[in-house]
Coordinates of C-alpha atoms in Angstrom, one line a residue:
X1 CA 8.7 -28.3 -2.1
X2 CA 5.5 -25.4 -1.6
X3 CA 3.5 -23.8 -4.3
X4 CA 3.6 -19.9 -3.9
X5 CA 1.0 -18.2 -6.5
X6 CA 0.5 -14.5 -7.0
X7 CA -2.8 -12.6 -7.7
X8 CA -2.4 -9.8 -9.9
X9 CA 0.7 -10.9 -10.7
X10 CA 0.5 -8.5 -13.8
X11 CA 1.7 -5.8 -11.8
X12 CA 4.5 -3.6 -13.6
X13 CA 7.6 -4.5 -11.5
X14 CA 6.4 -5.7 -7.9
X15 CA 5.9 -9.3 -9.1
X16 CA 9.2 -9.5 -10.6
X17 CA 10.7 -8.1 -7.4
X18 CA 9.4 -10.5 -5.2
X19 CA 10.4 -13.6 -7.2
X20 CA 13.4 -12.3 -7.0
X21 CA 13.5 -12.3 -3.3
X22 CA 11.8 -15.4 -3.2
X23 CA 14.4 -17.5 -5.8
X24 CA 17.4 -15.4 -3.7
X25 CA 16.9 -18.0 -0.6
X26 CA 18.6 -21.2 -2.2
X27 CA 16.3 -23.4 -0.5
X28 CA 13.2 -22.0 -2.9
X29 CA 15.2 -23.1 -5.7
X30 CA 12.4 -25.9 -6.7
X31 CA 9.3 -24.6 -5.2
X32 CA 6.3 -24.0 -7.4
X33 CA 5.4 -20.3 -8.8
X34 CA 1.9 -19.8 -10.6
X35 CA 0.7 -16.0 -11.7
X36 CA -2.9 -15.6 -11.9
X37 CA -4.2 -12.0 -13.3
X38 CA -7.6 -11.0 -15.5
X39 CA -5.6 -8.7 -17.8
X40 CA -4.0 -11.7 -20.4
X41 CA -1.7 -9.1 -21.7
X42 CA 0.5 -8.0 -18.2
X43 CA 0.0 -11.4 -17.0
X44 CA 1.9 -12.7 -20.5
X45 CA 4.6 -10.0 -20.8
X46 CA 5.3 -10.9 -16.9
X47 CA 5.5 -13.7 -17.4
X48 CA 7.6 -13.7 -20.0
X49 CA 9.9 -11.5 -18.1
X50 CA 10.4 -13.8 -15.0
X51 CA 10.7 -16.7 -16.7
X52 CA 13.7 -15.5 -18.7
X53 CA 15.1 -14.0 -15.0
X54 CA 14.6 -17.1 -13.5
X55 CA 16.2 -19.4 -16.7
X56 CA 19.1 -17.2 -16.9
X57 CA 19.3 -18.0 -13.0
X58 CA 19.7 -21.8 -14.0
X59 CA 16.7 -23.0 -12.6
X60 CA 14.5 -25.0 -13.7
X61 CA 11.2 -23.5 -12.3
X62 CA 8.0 -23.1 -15.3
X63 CA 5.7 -20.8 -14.1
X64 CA 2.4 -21.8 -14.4
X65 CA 0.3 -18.3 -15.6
X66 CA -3.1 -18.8 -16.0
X67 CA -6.5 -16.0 -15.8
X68 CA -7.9 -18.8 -14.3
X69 CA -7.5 -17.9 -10.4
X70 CA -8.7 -21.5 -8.7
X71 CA -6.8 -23.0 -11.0
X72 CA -3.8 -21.1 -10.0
X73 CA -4.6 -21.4 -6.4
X74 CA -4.8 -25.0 -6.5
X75 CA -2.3 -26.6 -3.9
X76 CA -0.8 -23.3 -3.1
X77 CA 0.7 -22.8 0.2
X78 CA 1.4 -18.9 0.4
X79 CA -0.3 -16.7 -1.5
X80 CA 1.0 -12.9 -2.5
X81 CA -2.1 -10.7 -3.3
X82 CA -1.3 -7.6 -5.1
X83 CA -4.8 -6.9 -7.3
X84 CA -5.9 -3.6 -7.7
X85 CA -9.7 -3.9 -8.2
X86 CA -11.1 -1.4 -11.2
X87 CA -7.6 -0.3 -11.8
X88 CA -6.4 3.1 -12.9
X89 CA -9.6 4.1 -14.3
X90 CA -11.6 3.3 -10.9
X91 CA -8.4 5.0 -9.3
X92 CA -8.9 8.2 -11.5
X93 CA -12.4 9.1 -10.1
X94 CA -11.1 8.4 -6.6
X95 CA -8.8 11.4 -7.2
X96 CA -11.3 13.3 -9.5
X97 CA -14.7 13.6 -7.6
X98 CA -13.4 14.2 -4.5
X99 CA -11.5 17.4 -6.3
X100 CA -14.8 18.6 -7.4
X101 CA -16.0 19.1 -2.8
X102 CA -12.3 20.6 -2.1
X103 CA -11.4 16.7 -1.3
X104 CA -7.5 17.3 -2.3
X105 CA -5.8 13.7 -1.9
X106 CA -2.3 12.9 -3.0
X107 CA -2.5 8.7 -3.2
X108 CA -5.8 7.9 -2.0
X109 CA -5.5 4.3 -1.4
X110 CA -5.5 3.7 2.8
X111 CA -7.9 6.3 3.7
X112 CA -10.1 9.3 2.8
X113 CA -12.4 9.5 -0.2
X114 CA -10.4 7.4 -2.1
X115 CA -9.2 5.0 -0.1
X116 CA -12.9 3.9 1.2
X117 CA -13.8 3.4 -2.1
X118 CA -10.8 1.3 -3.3
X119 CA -12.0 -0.5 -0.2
X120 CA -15.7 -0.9 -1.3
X121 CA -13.9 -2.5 -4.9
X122 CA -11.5 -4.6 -3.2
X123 CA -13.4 -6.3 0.0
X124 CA -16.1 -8.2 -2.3
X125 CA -13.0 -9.4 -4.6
X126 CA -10.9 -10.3 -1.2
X127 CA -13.8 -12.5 0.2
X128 CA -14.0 -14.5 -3.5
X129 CA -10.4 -15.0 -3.0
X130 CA -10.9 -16.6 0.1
X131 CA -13.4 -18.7 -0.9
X132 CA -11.0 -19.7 -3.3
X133 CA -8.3 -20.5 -1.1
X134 CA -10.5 -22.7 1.1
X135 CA -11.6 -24.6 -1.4
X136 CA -8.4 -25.4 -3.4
X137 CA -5.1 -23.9 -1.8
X138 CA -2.9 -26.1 1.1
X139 CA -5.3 -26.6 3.9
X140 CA -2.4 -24.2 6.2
X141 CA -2.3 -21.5 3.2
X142 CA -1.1 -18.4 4.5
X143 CA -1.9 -15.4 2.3
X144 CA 0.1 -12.6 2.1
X145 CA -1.4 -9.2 1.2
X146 CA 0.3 -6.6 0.0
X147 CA -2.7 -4.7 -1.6
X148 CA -4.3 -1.6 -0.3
X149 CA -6.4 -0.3 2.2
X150 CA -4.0 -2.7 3.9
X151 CA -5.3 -2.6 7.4
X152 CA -9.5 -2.7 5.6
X153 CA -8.7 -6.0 3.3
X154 CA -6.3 -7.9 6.0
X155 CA -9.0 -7.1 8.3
X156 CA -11.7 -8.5 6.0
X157 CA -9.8 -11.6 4.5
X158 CA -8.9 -12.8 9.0
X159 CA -12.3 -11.8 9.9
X160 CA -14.9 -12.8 7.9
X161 CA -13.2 -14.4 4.8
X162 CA -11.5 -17.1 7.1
X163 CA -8.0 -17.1 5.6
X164 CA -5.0 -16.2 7.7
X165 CA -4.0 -13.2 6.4
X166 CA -1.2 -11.1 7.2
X167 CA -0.4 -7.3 5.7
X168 CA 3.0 -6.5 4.3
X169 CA 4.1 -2.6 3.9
X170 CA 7.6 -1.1 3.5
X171 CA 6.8 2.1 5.2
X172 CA 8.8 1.3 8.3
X173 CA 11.8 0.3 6.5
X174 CA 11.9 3.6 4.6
X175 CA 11.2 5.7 7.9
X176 CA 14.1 3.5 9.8
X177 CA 16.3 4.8 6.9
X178 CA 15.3 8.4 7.5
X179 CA 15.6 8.6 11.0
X180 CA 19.3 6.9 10.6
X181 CA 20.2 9.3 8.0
X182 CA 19.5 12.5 10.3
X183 CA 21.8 11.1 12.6
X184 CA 24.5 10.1 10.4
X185 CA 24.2 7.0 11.0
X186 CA 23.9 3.8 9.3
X187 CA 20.2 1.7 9.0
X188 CA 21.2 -1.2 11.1
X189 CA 23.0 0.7 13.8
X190 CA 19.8 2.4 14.3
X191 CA 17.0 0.0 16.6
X192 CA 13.2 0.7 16.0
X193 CA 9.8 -0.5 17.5
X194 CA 7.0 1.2 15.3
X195 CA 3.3 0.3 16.4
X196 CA 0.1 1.4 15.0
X197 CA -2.2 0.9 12.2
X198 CA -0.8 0.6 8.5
X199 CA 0.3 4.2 7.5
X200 CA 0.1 5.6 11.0
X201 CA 2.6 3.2 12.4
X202 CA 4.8 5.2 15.5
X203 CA 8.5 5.0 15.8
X204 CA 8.1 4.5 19.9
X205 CA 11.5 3.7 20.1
X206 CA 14.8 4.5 18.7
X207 CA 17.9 3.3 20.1
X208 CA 21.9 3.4 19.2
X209 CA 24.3 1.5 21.2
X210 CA 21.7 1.6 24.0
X211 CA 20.7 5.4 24.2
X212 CA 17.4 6.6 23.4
X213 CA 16.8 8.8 20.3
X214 CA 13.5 9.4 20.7
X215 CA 14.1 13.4 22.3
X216 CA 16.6 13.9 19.9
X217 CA 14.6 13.6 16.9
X218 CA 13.1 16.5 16.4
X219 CA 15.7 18.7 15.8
X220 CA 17.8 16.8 14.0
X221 CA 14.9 16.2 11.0
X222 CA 14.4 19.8 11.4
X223 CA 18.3 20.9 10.8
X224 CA 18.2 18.2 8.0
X225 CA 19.1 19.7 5.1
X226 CA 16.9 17.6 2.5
X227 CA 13.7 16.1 5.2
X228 CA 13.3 19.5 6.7
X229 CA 11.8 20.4 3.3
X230 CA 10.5 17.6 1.9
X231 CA 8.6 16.1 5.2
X232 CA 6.9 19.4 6.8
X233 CA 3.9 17.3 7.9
X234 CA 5.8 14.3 9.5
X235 CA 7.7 17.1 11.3
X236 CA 4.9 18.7 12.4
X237 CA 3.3 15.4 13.6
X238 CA 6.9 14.8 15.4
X239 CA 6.5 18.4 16.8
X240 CA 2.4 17.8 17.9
X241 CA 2.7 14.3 19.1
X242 CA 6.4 13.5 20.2
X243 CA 6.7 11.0 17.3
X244 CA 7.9 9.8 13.9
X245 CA 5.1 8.4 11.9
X246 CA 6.2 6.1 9.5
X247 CA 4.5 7.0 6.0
X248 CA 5.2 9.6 3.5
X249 CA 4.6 13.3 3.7
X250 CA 2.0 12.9 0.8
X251 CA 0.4 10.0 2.4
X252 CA 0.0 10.9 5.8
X253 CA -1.4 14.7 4.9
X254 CA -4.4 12.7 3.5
X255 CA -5.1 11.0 6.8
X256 CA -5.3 13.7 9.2
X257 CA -7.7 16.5 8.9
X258 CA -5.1 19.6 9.3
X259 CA -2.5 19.8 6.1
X260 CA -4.9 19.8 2.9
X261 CA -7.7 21.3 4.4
X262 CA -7.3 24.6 2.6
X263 CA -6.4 24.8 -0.7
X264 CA -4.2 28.2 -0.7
X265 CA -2.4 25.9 2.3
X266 CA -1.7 22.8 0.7
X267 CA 1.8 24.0 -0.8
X268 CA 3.0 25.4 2.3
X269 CA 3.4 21.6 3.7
X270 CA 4.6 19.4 0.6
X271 CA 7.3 19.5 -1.7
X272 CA 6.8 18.8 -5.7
X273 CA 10.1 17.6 -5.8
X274 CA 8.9 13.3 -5.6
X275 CA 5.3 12.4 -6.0
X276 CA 5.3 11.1 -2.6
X277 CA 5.7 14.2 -0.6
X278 CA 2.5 15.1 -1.3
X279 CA 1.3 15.9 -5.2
X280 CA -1.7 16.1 -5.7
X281 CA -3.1 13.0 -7.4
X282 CA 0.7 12.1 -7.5
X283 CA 0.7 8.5 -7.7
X284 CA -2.4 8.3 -9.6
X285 CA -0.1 10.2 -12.1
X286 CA 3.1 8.2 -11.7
X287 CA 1.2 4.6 -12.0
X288 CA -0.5 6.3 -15.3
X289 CA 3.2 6.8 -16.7
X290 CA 4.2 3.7 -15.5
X291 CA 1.8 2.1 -17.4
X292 CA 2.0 4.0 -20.3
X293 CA 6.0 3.2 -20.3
X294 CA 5.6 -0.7 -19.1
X295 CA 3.6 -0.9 -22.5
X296 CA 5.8 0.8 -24.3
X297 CA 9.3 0.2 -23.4
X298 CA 8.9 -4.0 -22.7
X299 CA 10.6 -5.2 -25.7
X300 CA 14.4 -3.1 -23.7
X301 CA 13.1 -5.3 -20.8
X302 CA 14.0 -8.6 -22.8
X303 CA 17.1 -6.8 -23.7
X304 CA 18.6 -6.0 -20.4
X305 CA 20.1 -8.3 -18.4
X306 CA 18.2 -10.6 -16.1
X307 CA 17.7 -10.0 -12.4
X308 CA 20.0 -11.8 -10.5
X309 CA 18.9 -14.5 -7.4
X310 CA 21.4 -13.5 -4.5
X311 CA 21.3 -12.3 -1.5
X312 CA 23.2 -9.3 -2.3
X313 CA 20.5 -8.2 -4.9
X314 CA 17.4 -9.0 -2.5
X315 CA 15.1 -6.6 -2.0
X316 CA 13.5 -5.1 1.7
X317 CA 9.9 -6.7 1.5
X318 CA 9.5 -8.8 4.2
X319 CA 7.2 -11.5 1.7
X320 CA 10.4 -13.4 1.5
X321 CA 11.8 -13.0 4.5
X322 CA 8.7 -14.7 6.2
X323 CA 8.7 -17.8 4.1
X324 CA 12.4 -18.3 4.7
X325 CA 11.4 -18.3 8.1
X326 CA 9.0 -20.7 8.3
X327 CA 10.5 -23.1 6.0
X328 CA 13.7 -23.0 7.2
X329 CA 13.7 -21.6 11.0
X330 CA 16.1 -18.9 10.3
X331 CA 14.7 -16.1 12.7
X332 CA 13.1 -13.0 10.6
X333 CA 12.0 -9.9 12.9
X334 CA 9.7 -7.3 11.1
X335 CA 6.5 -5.4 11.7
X336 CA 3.5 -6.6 10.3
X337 CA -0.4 -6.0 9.9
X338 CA -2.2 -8.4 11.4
X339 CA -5.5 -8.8 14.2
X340 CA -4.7 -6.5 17.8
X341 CA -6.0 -9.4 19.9
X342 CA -4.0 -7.2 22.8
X343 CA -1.3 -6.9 20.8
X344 CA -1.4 -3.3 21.6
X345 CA -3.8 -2.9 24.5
X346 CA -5.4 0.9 23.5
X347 CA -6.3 0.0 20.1
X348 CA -9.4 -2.5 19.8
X349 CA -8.6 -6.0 20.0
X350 CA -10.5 -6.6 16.4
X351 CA -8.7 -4.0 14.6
X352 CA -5.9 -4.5 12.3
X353 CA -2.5 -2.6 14.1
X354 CA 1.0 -2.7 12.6
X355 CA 3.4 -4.1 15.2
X356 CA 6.8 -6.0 15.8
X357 CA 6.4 -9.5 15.3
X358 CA 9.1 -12.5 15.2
X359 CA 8.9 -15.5 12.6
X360 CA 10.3 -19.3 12.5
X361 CA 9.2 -22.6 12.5
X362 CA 6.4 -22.3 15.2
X363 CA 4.9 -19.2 12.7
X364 CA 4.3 -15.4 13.0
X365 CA 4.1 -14.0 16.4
X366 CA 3.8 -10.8 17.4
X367 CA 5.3 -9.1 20.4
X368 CA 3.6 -7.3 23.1
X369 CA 3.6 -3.3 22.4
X370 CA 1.5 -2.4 25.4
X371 CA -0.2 1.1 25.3
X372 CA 0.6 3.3 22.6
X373 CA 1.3 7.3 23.7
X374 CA -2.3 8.8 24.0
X375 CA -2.1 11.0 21.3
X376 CA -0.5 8.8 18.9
X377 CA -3.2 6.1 19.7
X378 CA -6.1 9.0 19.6
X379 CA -5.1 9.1 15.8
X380 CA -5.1 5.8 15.0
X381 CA -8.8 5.3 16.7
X382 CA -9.8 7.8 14.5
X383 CA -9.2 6.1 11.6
X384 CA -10.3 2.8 13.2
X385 CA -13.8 4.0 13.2
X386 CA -13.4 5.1 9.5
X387 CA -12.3 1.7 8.6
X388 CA -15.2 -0.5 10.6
X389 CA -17.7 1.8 9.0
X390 CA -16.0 1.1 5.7
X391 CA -15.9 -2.6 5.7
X392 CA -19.2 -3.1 7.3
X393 CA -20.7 -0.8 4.7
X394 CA -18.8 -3.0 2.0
X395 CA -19.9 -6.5 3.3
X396 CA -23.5 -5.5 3.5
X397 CA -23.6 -3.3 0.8
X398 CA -25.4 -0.5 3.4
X399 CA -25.0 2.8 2.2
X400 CA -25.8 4.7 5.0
X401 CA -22.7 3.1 6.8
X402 CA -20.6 4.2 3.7
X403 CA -21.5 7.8 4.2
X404 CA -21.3 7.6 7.5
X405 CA -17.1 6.6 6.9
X406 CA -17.1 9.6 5.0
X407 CA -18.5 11.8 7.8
X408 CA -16.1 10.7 9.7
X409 CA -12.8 10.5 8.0
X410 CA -10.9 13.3 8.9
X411 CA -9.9 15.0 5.9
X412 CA -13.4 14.6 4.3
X413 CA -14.9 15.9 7.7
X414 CA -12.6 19.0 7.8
X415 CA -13.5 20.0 3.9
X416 CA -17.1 18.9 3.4
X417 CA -20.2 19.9 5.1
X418 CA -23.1 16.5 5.1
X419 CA -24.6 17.5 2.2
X420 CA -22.2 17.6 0.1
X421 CA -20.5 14.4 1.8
X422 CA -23.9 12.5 1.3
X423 CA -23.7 14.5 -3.0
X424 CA -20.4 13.2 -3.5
X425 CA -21.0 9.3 -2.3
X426 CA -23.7 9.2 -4.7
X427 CA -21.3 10.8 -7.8
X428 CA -18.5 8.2 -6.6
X429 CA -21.0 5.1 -6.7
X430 CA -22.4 5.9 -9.5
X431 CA -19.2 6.3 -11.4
X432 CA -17.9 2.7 -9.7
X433 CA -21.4 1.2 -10.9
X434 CA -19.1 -1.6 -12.4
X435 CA -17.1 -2.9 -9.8
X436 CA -20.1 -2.4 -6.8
X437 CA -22.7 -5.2 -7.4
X438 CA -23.5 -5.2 -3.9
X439 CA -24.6 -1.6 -4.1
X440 CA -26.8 -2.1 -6.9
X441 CA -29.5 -0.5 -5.1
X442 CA -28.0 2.5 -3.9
X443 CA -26.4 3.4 -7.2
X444 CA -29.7 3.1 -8.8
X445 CA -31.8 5.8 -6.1
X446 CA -28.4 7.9 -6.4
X447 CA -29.2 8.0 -10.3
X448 CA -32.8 8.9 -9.8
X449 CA -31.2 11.6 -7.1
X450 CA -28.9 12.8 -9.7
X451 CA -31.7 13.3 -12.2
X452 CA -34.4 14.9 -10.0
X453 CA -32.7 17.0 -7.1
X454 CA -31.3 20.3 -7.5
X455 CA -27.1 19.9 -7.2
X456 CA -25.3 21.3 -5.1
X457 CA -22.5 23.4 -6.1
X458 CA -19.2 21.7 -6.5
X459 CA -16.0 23.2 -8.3
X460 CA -13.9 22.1 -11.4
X461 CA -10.5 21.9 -10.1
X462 CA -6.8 20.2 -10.9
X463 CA -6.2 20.4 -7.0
X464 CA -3.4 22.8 -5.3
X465 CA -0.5 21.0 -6.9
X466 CA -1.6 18.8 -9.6
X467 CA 1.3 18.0 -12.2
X468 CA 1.2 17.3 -15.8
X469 CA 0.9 13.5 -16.8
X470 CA 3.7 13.3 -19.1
X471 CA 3.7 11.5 -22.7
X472 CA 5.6 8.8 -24.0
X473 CA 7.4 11.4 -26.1
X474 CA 8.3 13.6 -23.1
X475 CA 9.3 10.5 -20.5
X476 CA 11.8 9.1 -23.5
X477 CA 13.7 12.3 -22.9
X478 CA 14.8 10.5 -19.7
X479 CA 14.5 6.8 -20.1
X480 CA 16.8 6.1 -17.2
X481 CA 14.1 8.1 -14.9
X482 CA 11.0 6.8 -16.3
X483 CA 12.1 3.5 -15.6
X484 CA 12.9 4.1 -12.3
X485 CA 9.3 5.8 -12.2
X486 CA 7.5 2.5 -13.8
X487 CA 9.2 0.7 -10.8
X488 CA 8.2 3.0 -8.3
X489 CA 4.6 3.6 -9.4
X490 CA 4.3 -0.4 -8.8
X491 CA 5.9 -0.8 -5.3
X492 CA 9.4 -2.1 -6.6
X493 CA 12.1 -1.9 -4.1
X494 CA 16.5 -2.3 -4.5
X495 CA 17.3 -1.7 -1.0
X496 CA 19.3 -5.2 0.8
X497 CA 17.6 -6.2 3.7
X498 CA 18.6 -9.0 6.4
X499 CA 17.4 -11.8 9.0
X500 CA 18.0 -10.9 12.3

């Protein structure tokens, strides 16, 4: 049997779900499992948590937890990475400086002010891991990351960590759900190629029982009673470009510079009803609760009932899915980040695109999309450029380049004049002083900047639709719901999923 370790396997739920998909494939009932974290106290209480799943499963797996990451890593043939580098309080001045230049960002975590930054965190940590890897994991290790800036660390870890690396995102599923449900259909009588980049991946085609979709789609999200509300942008987008993008309202407002550009605007395009259709700060917010209730609430954990390893209960990630595949041959088709190298011929071969790909035996091999609609690839090459700028600027530890990602990410672009793009990087480095060694430098002339140059202007603000972080006291009102949040803060997914 095959070692399978997890990095930041302290995450709220995420973890748990995947081992559950994992120990749902009978075959994996005698592989390996280590969880590797730097915060002892998730890493315990998750541990503690799967083990009792996967005892009250009858197997007779021990997972090996351990802060000791080579250690964890040692042998390993597949490797899930789900760290988030400086956590929630490096994730709060992502949201919070920004606000301060009219930067208005509901996740901040692919692209924009925040998700460059969560970038600059990240890339130094994803290049130790490699290091890692080469040195101690299966000489074939494949890692699998599912942490963000998806398309910025995948890129990084093929590129000049060394480690084959593929990116794993759920957005497609979700959107193949939507676009079935405006049709009254069901998910797997709907057929879907999405290609792109991660979070501005293109439903290109849409077929039922042959026929093409694609023409139809507009008005039938428009006449929907529920997306026509909550998914103005994606509509719009559908409208402007002739296609379905496949993340979130909230999410994709953030990448584009036309939605959250003005803040007396910003309502008019999302709904408050869910986090993800575009709060601001949103999931900032609901990871905050779903820490705060993790902590809280673990001892009912314990109390409920295991998880149960079948396939009826397995979740939609494809993690699982792809291991089956090449342990076992059994054909798995998904869409996954991973180098162009042609793969789709008007993006740039080194950039990381989202795609249809095919695994079994022989590996992960991804099909040939061709040329992506001109408009829909005119977006994506946007935020190409953002993300070279951004990882060069995080491997060398070049400031300029940073700004220069900043300039030209859209949303920043549209809100910010130079000056105040060039003002903001240095508030953002110096508040991330911590968890940027290799801007040492930089941070320390942006201090002396800070110090001796008059400030320009900037603006105390919640955002245009910033919600109240709710207490312990107010989320046990609802249990049942801020459970359900704690899950979806961290990525956990219920819905089945197949091979095909």
């Amino acid at each position: 049997m095959f070692k399978v370790t997890f990095i930041g396997a302290g995450s709220i739920g995420f973890t748990r779900a995947l081992v559950q998909d994992l120990l749902s494939v009978p075959e994996f009932n005698k592989i390996e499992l280590a969880f590797t974290d730097i915060n002892q106290q998730n890493l315990d209480m998750v541990t503690e948590l799967c083990q009792r799943d996967i005892t009250e499963n009858n197997l007779k797996i021990t997972i090996q937890s351990t802060t000791d990451r080579r250690e964890a890593l040692k042998g390993a043939k597949y490797v899930f990475n789900v760290i988030r580098v400086g956590g929630l309080e490096a994730f709060e001045t992502d949201i919070s400086i920004p606000l301060e230049y009219g930067v208005d960002q509901c996740v901040g975590d692919t692209l924009c002010a925040g998700g460059i930054m969560y970038g600059q965190r990240g890339i130094p940590v994803m290049l130790s891991i490699c290091e890692d890897i080469k040195e101690v994991a299966h000489e074939d290790c494949l890692l699998l990351n599912y942490a963000n800036p998806m398309a910025m660390l995948t890129w990084i870890c093929n590129e000049v960590g060394g480690v084959n690396t593929i990116g794993l995102c759920h957005g497609v599923q979700g959107g193949h759900k939507q676009i079935a449900d405006v049709f009254g259909l069901e998910k797997q009588e709907v057929d879907i190629v999405c290609a792109g980049i991660n979070h501005q991946t293109w439903y290109i085609q849409i077929k039922h029982k042959g026929e093409d979709l694609t023409g139809k789609l507009l008005e039938a999200f428009e006449t929907h009673k529920e997306y026509s509300q909550t998914e103005k942008v994606r509509i719009d987008m559908l409208k402007r470009f002739g296609y379905y993008s496949t993340e979130s309202n909230g999410h994709l407002s953030e990448y584009v510079p036309w939605y959250r550009k003005r803040e007396n605007e910003i309502k008019d395009w999302i709904d408050l009803g869910s986090w993800i259709n575009g709060e601001t700060g949103g999931y900032l917010r609901v990871c905050t609760e779903g820490r705060n209730w993790f902590m809280d609430d673990f001892p009912n954990w314990l109390k409920d009932p295991a998880l149960k390893y079948t396939e009826e209960e397995r979740g939609e990630e494809h993690g699982s899915y792809i291991l089956e595949a090449l342990e076992t041959g059994r054909v798995y088709r998904g869409h996954f980040n991973t180098i162009n190298q042609g793969t789709i011929r008007n993006l740039p071969a080194d950039a990381v695109i989202e795609a249809p790909g095919y695994v079994d035996r022989n590996g992960i091999n991804m099909t040939q999309v061709g040329d992506l609609p001109l408009g829909c690839a005119a977006v994506c090459q946007v935020s190409i450029s953002v993300q070279r700028l951004a990882v060069q600027a995080a491997i060398t530890g070049d400031d300029q380049l940073l700004r220069q990602a900043f300039m030209m990410d859209p949303l920043v672009g549209a809100v910010c004049t130079p000056p105040e793009i060039w003002q903001m990087v240095d508030d953002m480095l110096i508040a991330g002083e911590r968890w940027l060694p290799q801007y040492a430098t930089s941070i320390k002339d942006a201090k002396v900047r800070k110090e001796t140059e008059p400030r320009l202007s900037t603006k105390k603000s919640e955002g245009a639709a910033r919600l109240h972080v709710r207490s312990l006291e107010e989320m046990k009102q609802n249990a049942e719901e801020a459970r359900k949040n704690a899950q979806e803060a961290d990525k956990a997914k219920d819905r089945p999923a197949s091979t095909s």
